[in-house]
Short mmCIF file of C-alpha atoms in Angstrom, two decimals:
data_model
loop_
_atom_site.label_atom_id
_atom_site.label_comp_id
_atom_site.label_asym_id
_atom_site.label_seq_id
_atom_site.Cartn_x
_atom_site.Cartn_y
_atom_site.Cartn_z
CA MET A 9 77.40 94.73 111.04
CA LYS A 10 76.31 91.11 110.57
CA LYS A 11 77.47 91.19 106.94
CA GLY A 12 80.95 92.25 108.00
CA LEU A 13 81.03 89.64 110.76
CA LEU A 14 80.00 86.90 108.35
CA LEU A 15 82.72 88.00 105.92
CA PHE A 16 85.28 87.80 108.73
CA LYS A 17 84.11 84.30 109.67
CA ALA A 18 84.20 83.21 106.02
CA PHE A 19 87.70 84.63 105.66
CA THR A 20 88.83 82.84 108.84
CA VAL A 21 87.43 79.45 107.80
CA GLY A 22 88.83 79.89 104.30
CA PHE A 23 92.24 80.70 105.78
CA LEU A 24 92.11 77.57 107.97
CA PHE A 25 91.08 75.39 105.01
CA ASP A 26 93.97 76.82 103.00
CA LEU A 27 96.32 76.26 105.91
CA LEU A 28 95.27 72.60 105.93
CA ASN A 29 96.14 72.45 102.20
CA MET A 30 92.56 71.75 101.17
CA PRO A 31 92.00 72.28 97.42
CA ALA A 32 90.55 75.78 96.84
CA GLY A 33 90.39 76.12 100.62
CA TRP A 34 89.63 79.86 100.59
CA LEU A 35 86.72 79.41 98.20
CA LEU A 36 85.30 76.21 99.65
CA GLY A 37 85.57 77.25 103.31
CA ALA A 38 83.87 80.60 102.73
CA MET A 39 81.14 78.99 100.63
CA LEU A 40 80.32 76.52 103.40
CA VAL A 41 80.13 79.35 105.96
CA GLY A 42 77.76 81.34 103.72
CA ALA A 43 75.50 78.35 103.01
CA PHE A 44 75.34 77.37 106.70
CA TYR A 45 74.44 80.90 107.76
CA ARG A 46 71.69 81.25 105.14
CA LEU A 47 70.19 77.82 105.84
CA MET A 48 70.47 77.71 109.64
CA ILE A 49 70.58 81.27 110.95
CA ASP A 50 69.15 84.11 108.88
CA ASP A 51 68.62 85.55 105.40
CA ILE A 52 71.42 87.78 104.18
CA ALA A 53 72.45 89.31 100.86
CA TYR A 54 75.49 91.26 99.73
CA PRO A 55 75.57 94.17 97.26
CA ASN A 56 76.66 93.52 93.68
CA LEU A 57 79.72 95.70 94.27
CA LEU A 58 81.24 93.09 96.60
CA PHE A 59 80.70 90.37 94.01
CA ASP A 60 82.34 92.57 91.35
CA LEU A 61 85.22 93.32 93.72
CA SER A 62 85.90 89.63 94.33
CA LEU A 63 85.95 88.93 90.58
CA ALA A 64 88.27 91.88 89.99
CA VAL A 65 90.76 90.71 92.63
CA ILE A 66 90.85 87.16 91.22
CA GLY A 67 91.06 88.46 87.65
CA VAL A 68 94.00 90.77 88.38
CA SER A 69 95.87 87.97 90.19
CA ILE A 70 95.46 85.66 87.18
CA SER A 71 96.41 88.36 84.65
CA LEU A 72 99.88 88.63 86.19
CA SER A 73 100.72 85.08 85.02
CA ILE A 74 99.64 85.60 81.39
CA LYS A 75 102.27 85.87 78.66
CA ALA A 76 101.64 86.86 75.03
CA LYS A 77 102.79 83.47 73.74
CA MET A 78 99.90 81.83 75.61
CA PHE A 79 97.38 83.21 73.09
CA GLN A 80 98.83 81.03 70.35
CA GLU A 81 98.56 78.02 72.65
CA VAL A 82 94.95 78.84 73.55
CA ALA A 83 94.01 79.20 69.87
CA SER A 84 95.02 75.57 69.29
CA TYR A 85 92.43 74.49 71.89
CA LEU A 86 89.43 76.19 70.26
CA PHE A 87 88.32 73.21 68.17
CA PRO A 88 88.47 70.73 71.11
CA LEU A 89 86.58 73.32 73.17
CA ALA A 90 83.89 73.60 70.48
CA VAL A 91 83.48 69.81 70.36
CA SER A 92 83.16 69.61 74.14
CA MET A 93 80.56 72.41 74.22
CA ILE A 94 78.45 70.71 71.54
CA ILE A 95 78.48 67.47 73.56
CA LEU A 96 77.59 69.40 76.71
CA LEU A 97 74.71 71.26 75.07
CA ILE A 98 73.19 68.12 73.53
CA ALA A 99 73.49 66.22 76.82
CA SER A 100 71.98 69.15 78.75
CA TRP A 101 69.03 69.28 76.33
CA VAL A 102 68.47 65.52 76.87
CA LEU A 103 68.62 66.00 80.66
CA GLY A 104 66.07 68.82 80.33
CA LYS A 105 63.66 66.50 78.52
CA ILE A 106 64.14 63.82 81.20
CA LEU A 107 63.54 66.37 83.96
CA LYS A 108 60.36 67.54 82.24
CA ASN A 109 59.04 63.98 81.74
CA TYR A 110 59.68 62.87 85.33
CA SER A 111 58.54 66.00 87.18
CA ASN A 112 55.70 68.50 87.13
CA LEU A 113 57.88 71.18 85.51
CA ASP A 114 56.95 72.67 82.15
CA SER A 115 59.37 72.25 79.24
CA LYS A 116 60.77 75.79 79.45
CA THR A 117 61.60 75.56 83.15
CA ALA A 118 63.12 72.09 82.78
CA LEU A 119 65.28 73.26 79.88
CA PHE A 120 66.54 76.37 81.71
CA CYS A 121 67.32 74.26 84.80
CA CYS A 122 69.70 72.09 82.77
CA LEU A 123 71.43 74.46 80.34
CA PRO A 124 74.98 75.24 81.59
CA ALA A 125 75.32 78.94 80.78
CA GLY A 126 75.43 80.40 84.28
CA ALA A 127 72.68 81.11 86.78
CA SER A 128 72.30 84.80 85.89
CA VAL A 129 71.87 84.10 82.16
CA MET A 130 69.35 81.31 82.77
CA MET A 131 67.38 83.45 85.22
CA ALA A 132 67.21 86.28 82.68
CA LEU A 133 65.92 83.90 80.01
CA SER A 134 63.44 82.40 82.49
CA ARG A 135 62.02 85.83 83.17
CA GLU A 136 61.75 86.55 79.44
CA TYR A 137 59.96 83.25 78.65
CA ASN A 138 57.77 83.22 81.80
CA ALA A 139 59.36 80.06 83.18
CA ASN A 140 59.44 79.20 86.89
CA LEU A 141 62.16 81.66 87.94
CA GLY A 142 62.46 80.32 91.50
CA MET A 143 62.96 76.74 90.36
CA VAL A 144 65.54 77.72 87.75
CA ALA A 145 67.44 79.82 90.30
CA ALA A 146 67.34 76.98 92.83
CA PHE A 147 68.47 74.31 90.37
CA GLN A 148 71.26 76.40 88.87
CA THR A 149 72.49 77.46 92.32
CA VAL A 150 72.61 73.86 93.57
CA ARG A 151 74.32 72.72 90.36
CA ILE A 152 77.05 75.37 90.64
CA MET A 153 77.60 74.78 94.36
CA MET A 154 77.79 71.01 93.82
CA LEU A 155 80.31 71.33 91.00
CA VAL A 156 82.45 73.98 92.71
CA SER A 157 82.70 71.97 95.93
CA THR A 158 83.12 68.49 94.44
CA ILE A 159 85.37 69.38 91.49
CA SER A 160 87.67 71.34 93.83
CA LEU A 161 88.10 68.28 96.05
CA VAL A 162 88.36 65.83 93.14
CA ALA A 163 90.96 67.96 91.35
CA GLY A 164 93.01 68.27 94.54
CA PHE A 165 92.82 64.53 95.17
CA MET A 166 93.71 63.64 91.58
CA SER A 167 96.67 66.04 91.53
CA SER A 168 98.36 63.92 94.18
CA PHE A 169 98.78 60.96 91.83
CA LEU A 170 98.34 62.37 88.28
CA SER A 171 101.29 64.11 86.64
CA THR A 172 100.90 67.87 86.18
CA ASP A 173 104.61 68.73 86.04
CA GLU A 174 104.47 70.27 82.54
CA VAL A 175 101.59 72.56 83.35
CA GLN A 176 103.01 73.47 86.74
CA GLY A 177 106.32 74.26 85.11
CA ALA A 178 104.66 76.46 82.50
CA ALA A 179 102.74 78.32 85.15
CA MET A 180 105.86 78.89 87.23
CA LYS A 181 107.86 80.13 84.25
CA ALA A 182 105.05 82.45 83.21
CA THR A 183 105.12 84.14 86.61
CA SER A 184 108.44 85.97 86.57
CA GLN A 185 109.88 87.35 89.76
CA VAL A 186 109.64 91.16 89.97
CA ASN A 187 111.39 93.09 92.71
CA MET A 188 109.02 95.74 94.02
CA PRO A 189 108.11 96.96 97.53
CA LEU A 190 104.91 95.31 98.72
CA GLY A 191 103.24 98.65 99.49
CA LEU A 192 103.85 99.95 95.97
CA ALA A 193 102.64 96.67 94.44
CA ILE A 194 99.42 96.86 96.48
CA LEU A 195 98.85 100.42 95.22
CA PHE A 196 99.15 99.16 91.63
CA TYR A 197 96.77 96.26 92.40
CA LEU A 198 94.22 98.72 93.81
CA LEU A 199 94.62 100.95 90.75
CA LEU A 200 93.91 98.03 88.40
CA ILE A 201 90.94 96.90 90.51
CA GLY A 202 89.54 100.44 90.57
CA ILE A 203 89.80 100.79 86.77
CA THR A 204 88.18 97.38 86.39
CA LEU A 205 85.20 98.27 88.59
CA PHE A 206 84.72 101.57 86.75
CA LEU A 207 84.67 99.87 83.33
CA ALA A 208 82.42 97.05 84.60
CA LYS A 209 79.88 99.59 85.79
CA LYS A 210 80.05 101.58 82.54
CA TRP A 211 79.99 98.64 80.07
CA ARG A 212 78.20 95.65 81.55
CA ILE A 213 78.76 92.23 79.96
CA PRO A 214 78.71 88.69 81.46
CA ILE A 215 81.36 88.38 84.23
CA ALA A 216 82.54 91.87 83.24
CA PRO A 217 84.80 92.51 86.28
CA PHE A 218 86.62 89.20 85.83
CA LEU A 219 87.11 89.66 82.09
CA TYR A 220 88.11 93.34 82.30
CA ALA A 221 90.52 92.62 85.18
CA ILE A 222 92.34 89.96 83.15
CA ILE A 223 92.63 92.23 80.08
CA ILE A 224 93.66 95.37 82.00
CA GLY A 225 96.05 93.51 84.29
CA PHE A 226 97.72 91.75 81.35
CA LEU A 227 98.16 94.98 79.37
CA PHE A 228 99.52 96.89 82.38
CA HIS A 229 101.84 94.06 83.46
CA THR A 230 103.15 93.45 79.91
CA PHE A 231 103.47 96.94 78.43
CA ILE A 232 103.63 99.45 81.32
CA GLN A 233 104.98 98.06 84.59
CA PRO A 234 105.74 94.42 85.46
CA LEU A 235 104.20 93.48 88.79
CA PRO A 236 105.01 90.74 91.30
CA THR A 237 102.63 87.87 91.94
CA MET A 238 99.73 88.92 94.16
CA PRO A 239 100.23 87.69 97.76
CA ASN A 240 98.22 84.62 98.73
CA LEU A 241 96.43 86.55 101.46
CA LEU A 242 95.05 89.12 99.00
CA VAL A 243 93.99 86.45 96.50
CA GLY A 244 92.42 84.56 99.41
CA MET A 245 90.35 87.62 100.33
CA GLY A 246 88.95 87.69 96.80
CA MET A 247 88.20 83.97 96.87
CA ALA A 248 86.60 84.22 100.32
CA MET A 249 84.32 87.06 99.19
CA LEU A 250 83.29 85.08 96.13
CA GLY A 251 82.74 81.93 98.20
CA VAL A 252 80.50 83.52 100.83
CA ILE A 253 78.41 85.28 98.15
CA ILE A 254 77.85 81.95 96.37
CA GLY A 255 77.01 80.28 99.69
CA VAL A 256 74.37 82.78 100.84
CA ARG A 257 72.47 82.36 97.57
CA PHE A 258 71.48 78.86 98.67
CA ASP A 259 68.42 79.34 100.89
CA ARG A 260 65.69 77.10 102.33
CA ARG A 261 63.29 77.91 99.52
CA ALA A 262 65.80 76.62 96.96
CA LEU A 263 66.26 73.45 99.00
CA LYS A 264 62.49 73.00 99.32
CA GLU A 265 61.89 73.48 95.59
CA ILE A 266 64.58 70.96 94.71
CA LYS A 267 63.06 68.48 97.18
CA GLU A 268 59.65 68.83 95.53
CA ILE A 269 61.02 67.31 92.33
CA GLY A 270 62.23 64.32 94.31
CA TRP A 271 64.87 61.81 93.27
CA THR A 272 64.77 63.03 89.67
CA SER A 273 66.60 66.21 90.71
CA VAL A 274 69.29 64.14 92.45
CA TRP A 275 69.70 61.96 89.37
CA ILE A 276 69.96 65.01 87.08
CA LEU A 277 72.57 66.69 89.31
CA LEU A 278 74.63 63.48 89.53
CA SER A 279 74.37 63.16 85.75
CA PHE A 280 75.88 66.64 85.42
CA PHE A 281 78.76 65.54 87.63
CA PHE A 282 79.56 62.45 85.56
CA LEU A 283 78.89 64.29 82.29
CA THR A 284 81.65 66.70 83.25
CA PHE A 285 84.18 63.87 83.29
CA VAL A 286 82.98 62.48 79.95
CA VAL A 287 83.36 65.88 78.26
CA THR A 288 86.69 66.43 80.00
CA PHE A 289 88.00 63.11 78.70
CA VAL A 290 87.10 64.10 75.12
CA PHE A 291 88.88 67.46 75.55
CA TYR A 292 91.87 65.75 77.19
CA LEU A 293 92.28 63.33 74.26
CA MET A 294 92.30 66.22 71.78
CA THR A 295 94.82 68.47 73.59
CA PRO A 296 98.28 68.14 75.20
CA LEU A 297 96.90 69.38 78.53
CA ASP A 298 96.87 67.08 81.55
CA PHE A 299 93.54 65.70 82.77
CA ILE A 300 93.17 68.00 85.80
CA THR A 301 93.77 71.20 83.81
CA SER A 302 91.34 69.90 81.17
CA LEU A 303 88.76 69.24 83.90
CA LEU A 304 89.01 72.75 85.35
CA ALA A 305 88.95 74.31 81.87
CA ILE A 306 85.78 72.48 80.81
CA VAL A 307 83.57 72.08 83.89
CA PRO A 308 80.56 74.47 83.75
CA ALA A 309 81.06 75.88 87.23
CA GLY A 310 82.24 79.43 86.58
CA ALA A 311 85.45 80.96 85.24
CA PRO A 312 86.54 82.72 88.48
CA GLN A 313 85.84 79.65 90.61
CA MET A 314 87.70 77.15 88.42
CA SER A 315 90.58 79.56 87.76
CA SER A 316 90.93 79.98 91.52
CA VAL A 317 91.10 76.22 91.97
CA ALA A 318 93.76 75.97 89.24
CA ALA A 319 95.82 78.70 90.90
CA SER A 320 95.56 77.01 94.30
CA LEU A 321 96.89 73.77 92.76
CA ASP A 322 99.79 75.62 91.03
CA LEU A 323 98.34 74.83 87.60
CA ASP A 324 98.14 77.27 84.71
CA ALA A 325 95.19 79.40 85.82
CA SER A 326 95.51 81.65 82.75
CA ILE A 327 94.72 78.74 80.38
CA VAL A 328 91.81 77.66 82.58
CA ALA A 329 90.50 81.24 82.73
CA ALA A 330 90.80 81.66 78.94
CA MET A 331 88.92 78.42 78.22
CA GLN A 332 86.21 79.18 80.77
CA VAL A 333 85.69 82.75 79.55
CA ILE A 334 85.50 81.65 75.90
CA ARG A 335 83.10 78.84 76.84
CA LEU A 336 80.83 81.20 78.77
CA LEU A 337 80.81 83.95 76.14
CA VAL A 338 80.01 81.48 73.34
CA LEU A 339 77.19 79.93 75.37
CA VAL A 340 75.82 83.36 76.31
CA LEU A 341 75.67 84.24 72.61
CA ILE A 342 74.40 80.89 71.30
CA ILE A 343 71.84 79.79 73.90
CA PRO A 344 69.48 82.80 73.54
CA MET A 345 69.40 82.08 69.79
CA LEU A 346 68.68 78.37 70.32
CA VAL A 347 66.06 78.78 73.06
CA PRO A 348 63.21 80.10 70.84
CA PHE A 349 63.53 77.05 68.60
CA LEU A 350 63.84 74.59 71.48
CA VAL A 351 60.99 76.11 73.48
CA SER A 352 58.61 76.41 70.53
CA LYS A 353 59.38 72.84 69.51
CA GLU A 354 58.69 71.58 73.03
CA GLN A 355 55.48 73.62 73.28
CA GLY A 356 54.35 72.28 69.91
CA ASN A 357 54.87 68.71 71.10
CA GLU A 358 52.94 69.42 74.30
CA ILE A 359 49.99 70.92 72.40
CA SER A 360 49.95 67.99 69.95
CA GLY A 361 49.91 65.55 72.84
CA GLN A 362 47.01 67.38 74.49
CA GLU A 363 44.99 67.38 71.25
CA ASN A 364 45.55 63.66 70.75
CA THR A 365 44.17 62.97 74.20
#
């Protein structure tokens, strides 16, 4: 009962934020409701199915704006994306060393706190390497919440005085008008979401529901039956579900563990924020995309979240989703291969230092 009531409250606040034209209002409003409830009222957790459902809804909505010609455009961005990821990984490794030197964390925990490959991936690696799982979960959760909330507001503010006409135009052209009764369209949406959830349960990969929804929705919309754009209210429900789930992950224990590190944690988190703009600027210089689209495509704050923000700003959410998914999949594949080398090197340095003393 209380889970349903909290979802209703999150949906209501998200709706009000969207009504006030706040950037990513559905997502941000629901996230604030979830965080407030978890911190001030009671512990609460939602089943994984609800999280998968929210990703599927957002993925299907984005898939309806994808055109085949976009793949050629995305391919031209792969090299700039690779350069930006290398910069991000090196900078994250440096931040991990700083966090280790100015806190009581061991090298493994400090490294996993700073690597930008998603909270679930970092928590899995932490468990495998016997790092401080609670600290990694807390740090990654705070990092994602900080970036989702601040980047949403910054992108919305910047869009008011930076030109995004070309990207907005491309997004509008990509979303062709299809005449179809709303009831029939909703049935097709539900069909696509149902297929997505079935495949995500059968073949589990990182952000499976989001990725499968984009692929299935694109194939259905392009080759079987063109569909109209998903109504804002339905997309908002997906964003609100995602927002409240992110919010309730931030509990008092996470806040306490971050506080124990002291000002170093604040400095590291702020460094992530400014690092995002440095990497974005490099990507922006190497591509024809505007700065705001580049920002949302590069920031390590989650593909569904940043794609939702792009959609709410009438930018090309399909390009943002493609860049974010590629970035995440590459990091998921690369980081587990790099970690044994980085961890063993750090441990070797620690042992050498102990022997010298």
